[in-house]
PDB file of C-alpha atoms in Angstrom:
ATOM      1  CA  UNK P   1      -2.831  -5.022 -21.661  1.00 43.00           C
ATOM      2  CA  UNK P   2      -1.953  -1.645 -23.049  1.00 47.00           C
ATOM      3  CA  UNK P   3      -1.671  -2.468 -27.492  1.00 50.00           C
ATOM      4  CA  UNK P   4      -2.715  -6.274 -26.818  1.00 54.00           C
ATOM      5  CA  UNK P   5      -6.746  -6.064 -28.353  1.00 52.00           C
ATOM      6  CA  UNK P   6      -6.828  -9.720 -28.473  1.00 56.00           C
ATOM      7  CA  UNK P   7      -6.197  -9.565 -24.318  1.00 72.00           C
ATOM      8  CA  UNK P   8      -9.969  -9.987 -22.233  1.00 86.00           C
ATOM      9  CA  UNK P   9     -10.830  -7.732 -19.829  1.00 93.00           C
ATOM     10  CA  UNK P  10      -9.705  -7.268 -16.502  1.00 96.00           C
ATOM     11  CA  UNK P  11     -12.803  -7.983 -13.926  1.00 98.00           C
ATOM     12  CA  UNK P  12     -12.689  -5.209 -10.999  1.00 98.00           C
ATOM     13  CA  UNK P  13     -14.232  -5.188  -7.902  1.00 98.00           C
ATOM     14  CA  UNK P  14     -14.713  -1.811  -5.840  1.00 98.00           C
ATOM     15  CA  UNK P  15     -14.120  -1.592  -2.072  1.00 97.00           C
ATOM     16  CA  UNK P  16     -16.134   1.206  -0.884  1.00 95.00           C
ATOM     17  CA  UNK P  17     -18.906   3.834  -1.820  1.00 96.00           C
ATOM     18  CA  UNK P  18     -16.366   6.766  -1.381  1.00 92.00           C
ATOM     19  CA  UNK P  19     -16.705  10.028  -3.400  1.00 91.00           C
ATOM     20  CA  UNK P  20     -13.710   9.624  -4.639  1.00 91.00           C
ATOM     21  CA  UNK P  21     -14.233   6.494  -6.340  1.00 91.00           C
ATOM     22  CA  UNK P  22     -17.931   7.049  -7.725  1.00 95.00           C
ATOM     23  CA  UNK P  23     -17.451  10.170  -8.959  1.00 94.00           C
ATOM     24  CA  UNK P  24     -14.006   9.759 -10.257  1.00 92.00           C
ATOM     25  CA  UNK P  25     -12.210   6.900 -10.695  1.00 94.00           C
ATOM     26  CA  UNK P  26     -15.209   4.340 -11.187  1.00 97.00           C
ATOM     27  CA  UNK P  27     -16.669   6.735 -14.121  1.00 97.00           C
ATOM     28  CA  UNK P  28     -13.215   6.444 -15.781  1.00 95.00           C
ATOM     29  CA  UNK P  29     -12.378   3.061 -15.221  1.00 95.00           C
ATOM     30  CA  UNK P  30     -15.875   2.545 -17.231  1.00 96.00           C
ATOM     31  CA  UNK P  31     -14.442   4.347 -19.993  1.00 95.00           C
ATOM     32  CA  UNK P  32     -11.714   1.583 -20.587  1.00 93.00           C
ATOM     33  CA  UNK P  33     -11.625  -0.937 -22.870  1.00 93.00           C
ATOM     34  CA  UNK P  34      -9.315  -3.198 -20.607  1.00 94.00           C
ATOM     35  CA  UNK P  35     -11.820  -2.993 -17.649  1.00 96.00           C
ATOM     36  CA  UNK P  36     -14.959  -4.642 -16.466  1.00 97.00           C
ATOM     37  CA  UNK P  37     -16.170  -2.959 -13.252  1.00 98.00           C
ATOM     38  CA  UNK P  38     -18.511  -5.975 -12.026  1.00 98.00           C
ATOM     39  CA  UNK P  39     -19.018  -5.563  -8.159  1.00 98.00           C
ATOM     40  CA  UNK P  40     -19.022  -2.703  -5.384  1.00 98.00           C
ATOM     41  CA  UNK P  41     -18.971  -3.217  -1.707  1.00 98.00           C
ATOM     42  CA  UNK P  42     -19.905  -0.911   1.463  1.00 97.00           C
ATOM     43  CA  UNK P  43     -20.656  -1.883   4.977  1.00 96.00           C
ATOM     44  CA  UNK P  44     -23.620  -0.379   4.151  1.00 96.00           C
ATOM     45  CA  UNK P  45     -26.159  -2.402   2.098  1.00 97.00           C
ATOM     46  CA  UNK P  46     -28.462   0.058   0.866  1.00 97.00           C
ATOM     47  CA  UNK P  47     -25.139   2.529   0.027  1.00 97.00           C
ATOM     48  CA  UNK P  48     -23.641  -0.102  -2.179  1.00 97.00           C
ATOM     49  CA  UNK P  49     -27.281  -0.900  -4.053  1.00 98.00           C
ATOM     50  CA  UNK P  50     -27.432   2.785  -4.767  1.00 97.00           C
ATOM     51  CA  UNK P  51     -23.559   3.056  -6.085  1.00 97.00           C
ATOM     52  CA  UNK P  52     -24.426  -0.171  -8.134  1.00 98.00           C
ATOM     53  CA  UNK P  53     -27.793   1.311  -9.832  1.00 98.00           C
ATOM     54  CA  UNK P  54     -26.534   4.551 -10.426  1.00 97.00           C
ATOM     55  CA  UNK P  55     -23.151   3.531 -11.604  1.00 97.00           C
ATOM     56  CA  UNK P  56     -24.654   0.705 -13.680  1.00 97.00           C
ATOM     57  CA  UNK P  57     -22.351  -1.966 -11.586  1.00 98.00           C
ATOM     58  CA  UNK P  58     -23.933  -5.523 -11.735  1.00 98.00           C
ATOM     59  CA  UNK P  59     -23.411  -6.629  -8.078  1.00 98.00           C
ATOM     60  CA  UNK P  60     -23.904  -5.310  -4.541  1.00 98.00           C
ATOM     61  CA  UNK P  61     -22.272  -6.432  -1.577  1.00 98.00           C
ATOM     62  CA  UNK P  62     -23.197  -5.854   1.775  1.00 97.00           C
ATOM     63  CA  UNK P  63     -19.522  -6.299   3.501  1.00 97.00           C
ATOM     64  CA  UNK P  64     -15.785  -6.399   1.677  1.00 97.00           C
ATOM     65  CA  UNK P  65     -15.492  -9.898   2.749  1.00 97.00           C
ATOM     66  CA  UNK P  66     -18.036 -10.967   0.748  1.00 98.00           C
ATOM     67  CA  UNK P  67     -16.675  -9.249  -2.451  1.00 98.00           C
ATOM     68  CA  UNK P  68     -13.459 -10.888  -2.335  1.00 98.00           C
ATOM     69  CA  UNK P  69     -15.005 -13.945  -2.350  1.00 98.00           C
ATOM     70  CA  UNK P  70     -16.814 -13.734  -5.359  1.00 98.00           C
ATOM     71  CA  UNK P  71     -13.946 -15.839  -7.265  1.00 97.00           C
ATOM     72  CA  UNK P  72     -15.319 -13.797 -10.975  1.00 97.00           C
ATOM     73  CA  UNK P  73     -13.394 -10.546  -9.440  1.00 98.00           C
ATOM     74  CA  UNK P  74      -9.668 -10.654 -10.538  1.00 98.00           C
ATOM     75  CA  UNK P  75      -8.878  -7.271  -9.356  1.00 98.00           C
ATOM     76  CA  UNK P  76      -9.788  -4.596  -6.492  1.00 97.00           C
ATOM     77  CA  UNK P  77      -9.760  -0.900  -6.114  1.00 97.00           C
ATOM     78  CA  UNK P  78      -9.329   0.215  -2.464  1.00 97.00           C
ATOM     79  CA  UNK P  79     -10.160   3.844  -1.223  1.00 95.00           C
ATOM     80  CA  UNK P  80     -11.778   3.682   2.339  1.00 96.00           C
ATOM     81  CA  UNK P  81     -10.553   5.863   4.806  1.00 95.00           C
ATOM     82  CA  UNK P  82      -7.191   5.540   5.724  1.00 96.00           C
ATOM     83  CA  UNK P  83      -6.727   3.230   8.676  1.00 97.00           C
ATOM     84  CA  UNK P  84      -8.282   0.665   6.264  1.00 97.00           C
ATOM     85  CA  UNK P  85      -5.815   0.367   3.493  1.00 97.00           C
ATOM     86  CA  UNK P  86      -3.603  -2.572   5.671  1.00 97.00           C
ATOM     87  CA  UNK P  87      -6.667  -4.729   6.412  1.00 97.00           C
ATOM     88  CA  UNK P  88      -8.666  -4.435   3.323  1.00 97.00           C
ATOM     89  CA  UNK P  89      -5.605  -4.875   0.910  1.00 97.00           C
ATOM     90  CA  UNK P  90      -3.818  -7.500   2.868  1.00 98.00           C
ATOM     91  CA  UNK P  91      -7.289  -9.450   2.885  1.00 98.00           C
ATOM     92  CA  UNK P  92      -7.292  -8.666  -1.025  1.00 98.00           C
ATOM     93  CA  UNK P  93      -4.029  -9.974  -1.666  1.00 97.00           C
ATOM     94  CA  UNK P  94      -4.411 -12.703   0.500  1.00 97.00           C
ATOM     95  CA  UNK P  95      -7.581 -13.929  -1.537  1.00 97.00           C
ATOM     96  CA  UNK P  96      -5.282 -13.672  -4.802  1.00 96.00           C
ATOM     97  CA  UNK P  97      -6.864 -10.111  -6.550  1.00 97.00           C
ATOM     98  CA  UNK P  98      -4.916  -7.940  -7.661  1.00 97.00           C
ATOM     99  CA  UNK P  99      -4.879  -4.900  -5.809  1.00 97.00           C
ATOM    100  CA  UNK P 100      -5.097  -0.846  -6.419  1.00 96.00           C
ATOM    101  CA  UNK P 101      -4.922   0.868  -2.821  1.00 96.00           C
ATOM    102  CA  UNK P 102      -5.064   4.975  -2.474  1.00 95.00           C
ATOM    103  CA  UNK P 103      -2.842   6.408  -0.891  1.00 94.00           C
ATOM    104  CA  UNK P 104      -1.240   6.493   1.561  1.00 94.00           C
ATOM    105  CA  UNK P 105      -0.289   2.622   1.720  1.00 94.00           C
ATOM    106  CA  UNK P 106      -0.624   2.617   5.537  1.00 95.00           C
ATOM    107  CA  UNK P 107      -0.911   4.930   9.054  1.00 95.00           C
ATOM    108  CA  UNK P 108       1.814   3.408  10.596  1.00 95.00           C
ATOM    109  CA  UNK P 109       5.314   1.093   9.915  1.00 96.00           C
ATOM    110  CA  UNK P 110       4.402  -2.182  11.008  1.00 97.00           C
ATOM    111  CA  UNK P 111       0.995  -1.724   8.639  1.00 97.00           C
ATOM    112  CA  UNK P 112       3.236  -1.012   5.918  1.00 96.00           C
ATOM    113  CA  UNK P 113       5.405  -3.777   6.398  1.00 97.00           C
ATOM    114  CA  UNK P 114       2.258  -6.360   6.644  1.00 98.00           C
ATOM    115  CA  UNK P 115       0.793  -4.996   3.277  1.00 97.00           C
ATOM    116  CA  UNK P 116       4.190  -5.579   2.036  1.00 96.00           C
ATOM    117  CA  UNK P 117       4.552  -9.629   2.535  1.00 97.00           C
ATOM    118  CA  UNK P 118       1.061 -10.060   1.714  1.00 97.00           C
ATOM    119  CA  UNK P 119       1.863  -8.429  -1.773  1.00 96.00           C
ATOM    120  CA  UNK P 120       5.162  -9.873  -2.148  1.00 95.00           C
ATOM    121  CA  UNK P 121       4.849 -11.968  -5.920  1.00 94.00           C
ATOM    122  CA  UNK P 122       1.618 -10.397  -6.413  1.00 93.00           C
ATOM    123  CA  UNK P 123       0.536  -7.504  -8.695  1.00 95.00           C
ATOM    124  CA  UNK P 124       0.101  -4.698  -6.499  1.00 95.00           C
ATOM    125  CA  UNK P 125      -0.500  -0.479  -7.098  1.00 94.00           C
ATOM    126  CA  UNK P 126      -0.039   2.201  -4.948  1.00 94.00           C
ATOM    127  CA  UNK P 127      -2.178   4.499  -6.745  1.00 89.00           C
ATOM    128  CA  UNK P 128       0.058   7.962  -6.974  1.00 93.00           C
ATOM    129  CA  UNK P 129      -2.056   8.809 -10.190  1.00 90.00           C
ATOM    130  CA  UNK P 130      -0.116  12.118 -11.100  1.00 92.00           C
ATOM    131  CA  UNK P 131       2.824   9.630 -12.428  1.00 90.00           C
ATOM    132  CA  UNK P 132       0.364   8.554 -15.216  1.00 88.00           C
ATOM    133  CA  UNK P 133      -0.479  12.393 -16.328  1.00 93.00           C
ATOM    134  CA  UNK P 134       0.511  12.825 -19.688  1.00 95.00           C
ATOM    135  CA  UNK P 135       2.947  15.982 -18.777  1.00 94.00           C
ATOM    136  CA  UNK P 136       5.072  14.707 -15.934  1.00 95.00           C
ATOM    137  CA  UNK P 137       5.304  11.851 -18.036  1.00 94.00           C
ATOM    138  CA  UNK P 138       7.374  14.116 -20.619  1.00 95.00           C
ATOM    139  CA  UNK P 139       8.994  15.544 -17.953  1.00 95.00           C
ATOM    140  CA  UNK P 140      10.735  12.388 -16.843  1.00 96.00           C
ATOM    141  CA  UNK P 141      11.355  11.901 -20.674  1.00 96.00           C
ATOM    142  CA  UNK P 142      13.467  15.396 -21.054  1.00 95.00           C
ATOM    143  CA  UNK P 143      15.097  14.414 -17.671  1.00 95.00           C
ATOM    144  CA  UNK P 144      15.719  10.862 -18.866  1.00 96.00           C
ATOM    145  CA  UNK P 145      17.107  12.523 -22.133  1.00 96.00           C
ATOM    146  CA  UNK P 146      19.327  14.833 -20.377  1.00 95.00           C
ATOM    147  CA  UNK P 147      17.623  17.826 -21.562  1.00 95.00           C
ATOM    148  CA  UNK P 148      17.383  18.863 -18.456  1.00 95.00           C
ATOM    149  CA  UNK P 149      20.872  18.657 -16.808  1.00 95.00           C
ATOM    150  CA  UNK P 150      22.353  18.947 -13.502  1.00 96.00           C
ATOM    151  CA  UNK P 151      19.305  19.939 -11.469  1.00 97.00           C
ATOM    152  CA  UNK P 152      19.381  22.792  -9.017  1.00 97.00           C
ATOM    153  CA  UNK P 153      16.388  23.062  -7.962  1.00 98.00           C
ATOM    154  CA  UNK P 154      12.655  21.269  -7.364  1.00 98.00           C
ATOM    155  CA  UNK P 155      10.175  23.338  -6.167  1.00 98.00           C
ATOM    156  CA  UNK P 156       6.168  21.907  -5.457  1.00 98.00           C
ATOM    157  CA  UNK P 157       3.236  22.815  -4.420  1.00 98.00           C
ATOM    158  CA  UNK P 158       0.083  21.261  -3.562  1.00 98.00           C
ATOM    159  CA  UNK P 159      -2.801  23.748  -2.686  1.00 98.00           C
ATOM    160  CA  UNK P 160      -6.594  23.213  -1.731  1.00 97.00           C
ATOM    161  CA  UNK P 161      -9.066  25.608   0.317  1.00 96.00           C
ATOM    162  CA  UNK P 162     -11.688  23.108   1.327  1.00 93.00           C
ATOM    163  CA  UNK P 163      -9.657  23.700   4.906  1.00 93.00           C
ATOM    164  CA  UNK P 164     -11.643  26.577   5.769  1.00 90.00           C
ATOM    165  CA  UNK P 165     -14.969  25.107   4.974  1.00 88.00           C
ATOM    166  CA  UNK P 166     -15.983  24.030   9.195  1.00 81.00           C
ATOM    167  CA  UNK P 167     -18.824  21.748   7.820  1.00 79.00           C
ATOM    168  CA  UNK P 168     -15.931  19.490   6.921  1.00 76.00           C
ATOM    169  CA  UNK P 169     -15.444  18.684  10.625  1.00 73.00           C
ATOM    170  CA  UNK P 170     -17.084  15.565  10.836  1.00 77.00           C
ATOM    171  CA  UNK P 171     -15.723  13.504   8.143  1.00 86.00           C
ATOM    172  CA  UNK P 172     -13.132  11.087   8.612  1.00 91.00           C
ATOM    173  CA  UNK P 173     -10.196  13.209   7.511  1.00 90.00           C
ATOM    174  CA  UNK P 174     -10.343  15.398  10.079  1.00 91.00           C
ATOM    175  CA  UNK P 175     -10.084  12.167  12.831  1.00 93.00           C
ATOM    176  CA  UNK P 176      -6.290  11.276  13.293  1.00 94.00           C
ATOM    177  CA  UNK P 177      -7.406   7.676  14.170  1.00 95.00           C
ATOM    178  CA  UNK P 178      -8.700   6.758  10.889  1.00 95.00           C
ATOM    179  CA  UNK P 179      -6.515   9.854   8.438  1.00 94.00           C
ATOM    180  CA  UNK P 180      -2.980   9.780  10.261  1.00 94.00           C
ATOM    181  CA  UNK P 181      -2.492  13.327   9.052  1.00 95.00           C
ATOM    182  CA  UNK P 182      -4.069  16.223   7.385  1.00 95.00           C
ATOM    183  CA  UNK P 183      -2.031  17.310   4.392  1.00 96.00           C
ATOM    184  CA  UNK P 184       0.748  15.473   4.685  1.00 96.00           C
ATOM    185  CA  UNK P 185      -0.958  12.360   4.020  1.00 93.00           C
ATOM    186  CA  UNK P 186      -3.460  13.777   2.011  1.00 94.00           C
ATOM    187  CA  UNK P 187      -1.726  16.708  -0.422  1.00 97.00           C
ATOM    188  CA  UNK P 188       2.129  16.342   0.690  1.00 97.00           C
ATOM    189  CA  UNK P 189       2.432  12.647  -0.556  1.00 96.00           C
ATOM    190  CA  UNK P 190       1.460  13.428  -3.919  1.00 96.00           C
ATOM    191  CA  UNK P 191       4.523  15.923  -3.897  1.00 97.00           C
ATOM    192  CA  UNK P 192       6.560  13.629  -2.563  1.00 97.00           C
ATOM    193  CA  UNK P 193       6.149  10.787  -5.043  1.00 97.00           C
ATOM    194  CA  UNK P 194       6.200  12.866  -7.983  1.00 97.00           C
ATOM    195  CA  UNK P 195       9.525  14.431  -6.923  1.00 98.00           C
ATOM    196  CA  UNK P 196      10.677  11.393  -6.528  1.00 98.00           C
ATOM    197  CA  UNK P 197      10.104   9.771  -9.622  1.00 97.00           C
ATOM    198  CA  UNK P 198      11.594  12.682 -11.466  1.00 97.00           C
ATOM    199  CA  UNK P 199      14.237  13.900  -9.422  1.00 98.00           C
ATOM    200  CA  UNK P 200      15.036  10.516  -7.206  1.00 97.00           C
ATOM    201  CA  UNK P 201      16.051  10.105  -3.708  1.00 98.00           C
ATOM    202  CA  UNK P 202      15.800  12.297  -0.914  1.00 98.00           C
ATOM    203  CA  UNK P 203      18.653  12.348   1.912  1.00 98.00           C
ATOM    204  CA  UNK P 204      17.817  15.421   4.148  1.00 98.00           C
ATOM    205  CA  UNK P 205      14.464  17.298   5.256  1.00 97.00           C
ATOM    206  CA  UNK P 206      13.657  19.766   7.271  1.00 98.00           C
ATOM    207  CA  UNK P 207       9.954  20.083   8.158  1.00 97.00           C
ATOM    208  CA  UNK P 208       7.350  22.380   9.624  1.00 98.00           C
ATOM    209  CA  UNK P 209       3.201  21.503  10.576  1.00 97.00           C
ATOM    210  CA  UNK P 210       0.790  23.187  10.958  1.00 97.00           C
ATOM    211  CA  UNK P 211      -2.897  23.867  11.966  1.00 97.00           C
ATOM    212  CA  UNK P 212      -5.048  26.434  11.532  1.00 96.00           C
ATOM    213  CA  UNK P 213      -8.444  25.892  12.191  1.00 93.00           C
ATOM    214  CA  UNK P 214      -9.218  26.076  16.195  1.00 91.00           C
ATOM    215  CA  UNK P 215      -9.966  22.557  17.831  1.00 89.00           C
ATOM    216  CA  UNK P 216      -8.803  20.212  15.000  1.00 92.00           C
ATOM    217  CA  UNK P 217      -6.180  17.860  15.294  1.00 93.00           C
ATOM    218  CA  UNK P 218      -4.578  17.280  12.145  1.00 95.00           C
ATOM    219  CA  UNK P 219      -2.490  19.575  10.347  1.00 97.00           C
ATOM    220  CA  UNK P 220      -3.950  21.850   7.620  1.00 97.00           C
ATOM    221  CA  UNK P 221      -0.172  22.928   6.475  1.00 98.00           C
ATOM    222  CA  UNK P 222       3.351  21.964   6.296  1.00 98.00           C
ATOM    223  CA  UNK P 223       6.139  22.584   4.456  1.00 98.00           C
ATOM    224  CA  UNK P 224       9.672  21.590   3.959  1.00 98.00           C
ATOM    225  CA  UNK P 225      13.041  21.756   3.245  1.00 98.00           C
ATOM    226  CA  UNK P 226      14.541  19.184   1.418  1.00 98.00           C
ATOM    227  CA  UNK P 227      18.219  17.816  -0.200  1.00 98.00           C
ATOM    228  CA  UNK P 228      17.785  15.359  -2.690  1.00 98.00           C
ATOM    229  CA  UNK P 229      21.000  12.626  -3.757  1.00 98.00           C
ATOM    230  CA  UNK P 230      21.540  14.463  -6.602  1.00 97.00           C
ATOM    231  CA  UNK P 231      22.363  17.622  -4.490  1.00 97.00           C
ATOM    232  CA  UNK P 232      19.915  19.711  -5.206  1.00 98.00           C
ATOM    233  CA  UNK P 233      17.667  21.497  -2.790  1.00 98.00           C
ATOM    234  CA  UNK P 234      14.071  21.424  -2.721  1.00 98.00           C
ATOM    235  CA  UNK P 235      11.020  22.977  -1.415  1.00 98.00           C
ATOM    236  CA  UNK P 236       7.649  21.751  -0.668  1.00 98.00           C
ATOM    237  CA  UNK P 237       4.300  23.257   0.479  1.00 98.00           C
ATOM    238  CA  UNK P 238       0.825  21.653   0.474  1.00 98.00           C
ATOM    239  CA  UNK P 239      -2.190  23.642   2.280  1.00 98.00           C
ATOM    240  CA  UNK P 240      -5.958  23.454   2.510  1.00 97.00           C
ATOM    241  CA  UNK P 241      -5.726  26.858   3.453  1.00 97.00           C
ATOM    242  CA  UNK P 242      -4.757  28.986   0.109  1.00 97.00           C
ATOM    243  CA  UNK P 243      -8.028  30.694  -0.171  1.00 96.00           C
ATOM    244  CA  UNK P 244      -8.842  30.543  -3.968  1.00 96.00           C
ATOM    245  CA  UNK P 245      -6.757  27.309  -5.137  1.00 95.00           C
ATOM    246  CA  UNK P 246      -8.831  24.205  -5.951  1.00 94.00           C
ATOM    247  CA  UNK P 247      -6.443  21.282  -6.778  1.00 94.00           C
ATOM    248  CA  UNK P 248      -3.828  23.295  -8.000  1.00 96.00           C
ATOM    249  CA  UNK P 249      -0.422  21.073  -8.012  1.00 97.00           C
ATOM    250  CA  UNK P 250       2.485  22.290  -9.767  1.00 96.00           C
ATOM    251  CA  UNK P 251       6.329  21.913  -9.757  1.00 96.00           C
ATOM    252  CA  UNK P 252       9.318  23.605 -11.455  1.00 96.00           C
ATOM    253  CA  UNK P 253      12.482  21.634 -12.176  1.00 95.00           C
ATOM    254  CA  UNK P 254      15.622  24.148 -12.834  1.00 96.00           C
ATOM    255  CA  UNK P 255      18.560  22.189 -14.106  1.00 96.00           C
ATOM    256  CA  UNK P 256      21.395  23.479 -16.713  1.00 95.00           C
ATOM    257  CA  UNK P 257      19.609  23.134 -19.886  1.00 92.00           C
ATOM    258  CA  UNK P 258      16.793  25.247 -18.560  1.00 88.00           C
ATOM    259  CA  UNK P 259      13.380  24.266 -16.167  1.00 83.00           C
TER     260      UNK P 259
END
């Protein structure tokens, strides 16, 4: 719809009360001229009358089911927790809405594979946002341009603190059953798809996890090793342990005509 004023507005419906999407993405999804954000569902009734108020959303639903029925809503946004991407998209693309899920797309294969079929001749998102920042989208222009060169090296980092913070235990990304991982679902992926799209395929990693704080069970660290196609070697960290970083994500690209 991007440079087409004469195109309507695309009608979105919102899957969730998460932080994530009422603080962040709904506000700027509001701020589009190619978006109508008309509906926003939670298990939870009285959550999902509060997100609409406050958010200025015309419809509450009570369940997700009953938000993709409402045949108005041409589009969803999905971030619930984890284990909930498969169902909630598949469902989505199954009632014919287009579909933006968070990542990541599933917890296991099979999931992945499901969501897959269901979206196969659909219009479908993954939603790796840092693609769509303005400066990695240079980036792949020099490397496109070959200002870049033979690449060397790709080093990335991902780095939070909020790891530390034990009043965090209770949430849902600290349960393996509903996050699949710590960081490297969470912080690592990021890394991952960003490398990918600028440096392309990976064909070896090495890999080390890690967690720090006592009695949880996902990790809070991990690194790795990598060797992409193109030969050159890689490293990756992501952490919710570097003590004074709040979403700091950076990556250097060293090639022959410079980094």
């Amino acid at each position: 719809y991007v440079g087409q004023p004469s195109m309507k507005k695309v009608v979105w419906g919102i899957l969730s009360t998460a932080r994530i999407g009422t603080v962040k993405v709904i506000p700027a999804m509001q701020k589009s001229a190619w978006i109508d954000v008309r509906a926003i569902a939670s298990r939870n009734p009285a959550a999902a009358r509060q997100a609409a108020s406050e958010l200025r959303i015309p419809r509450a639903y009570g369940s997700y089911e009953a938000l993709l029925a409402d045949p108005e809503i041409e589009a969803i946004y999905n971030p619930l927790p984890n284990h909930l991407h498969a169902p909630a998209a598949i469902a989505a693309a199954n009632a014919g809405k287009i579909v933006l899920c968070e990542k990541p797309l599933a917890l296991s294969i099979e999931d992945g594979r499901a969501m897959a079929d269901a979206a196969r001749g659909k219009h479908t998102l993954v939603w790796f946002n840092y693609r769509r920042v303005p400066a990695i989208a240079y980036a792949r222009q020099l490397i496109d341009e070959g200002r870049i060169g033979q690449v060397f090296h790709y080093n990335a980092a991902y780095k939070q603190q909020w790891g530390a913070d034990t009043s965090r235990a209770a949430t849902w990304r600290m349960d393996p059953a509903q996050a699949g991982s710590g960081v490297a679902d969470d912080l690592m992926t990021h890394l991952l798809d960003t490398a990918l799209y600028l440096n392309g395929p990976i064909a070896q990693v090495i890999a080390d996890a890690r967690t720090i704080a006592p009695n949880r069970q996902i990790d809070d660290a991990v690194t790795a090793l990598v060797r992409f196609e193109n030969q050159s070697a890689g490293t990756f960290e992501a952490t919710r342990f570097a003590i004074g970083a709040k979403n700091q994500n950076t990556f250097q690209l060293h090639g022959a005509g410079g980094m």
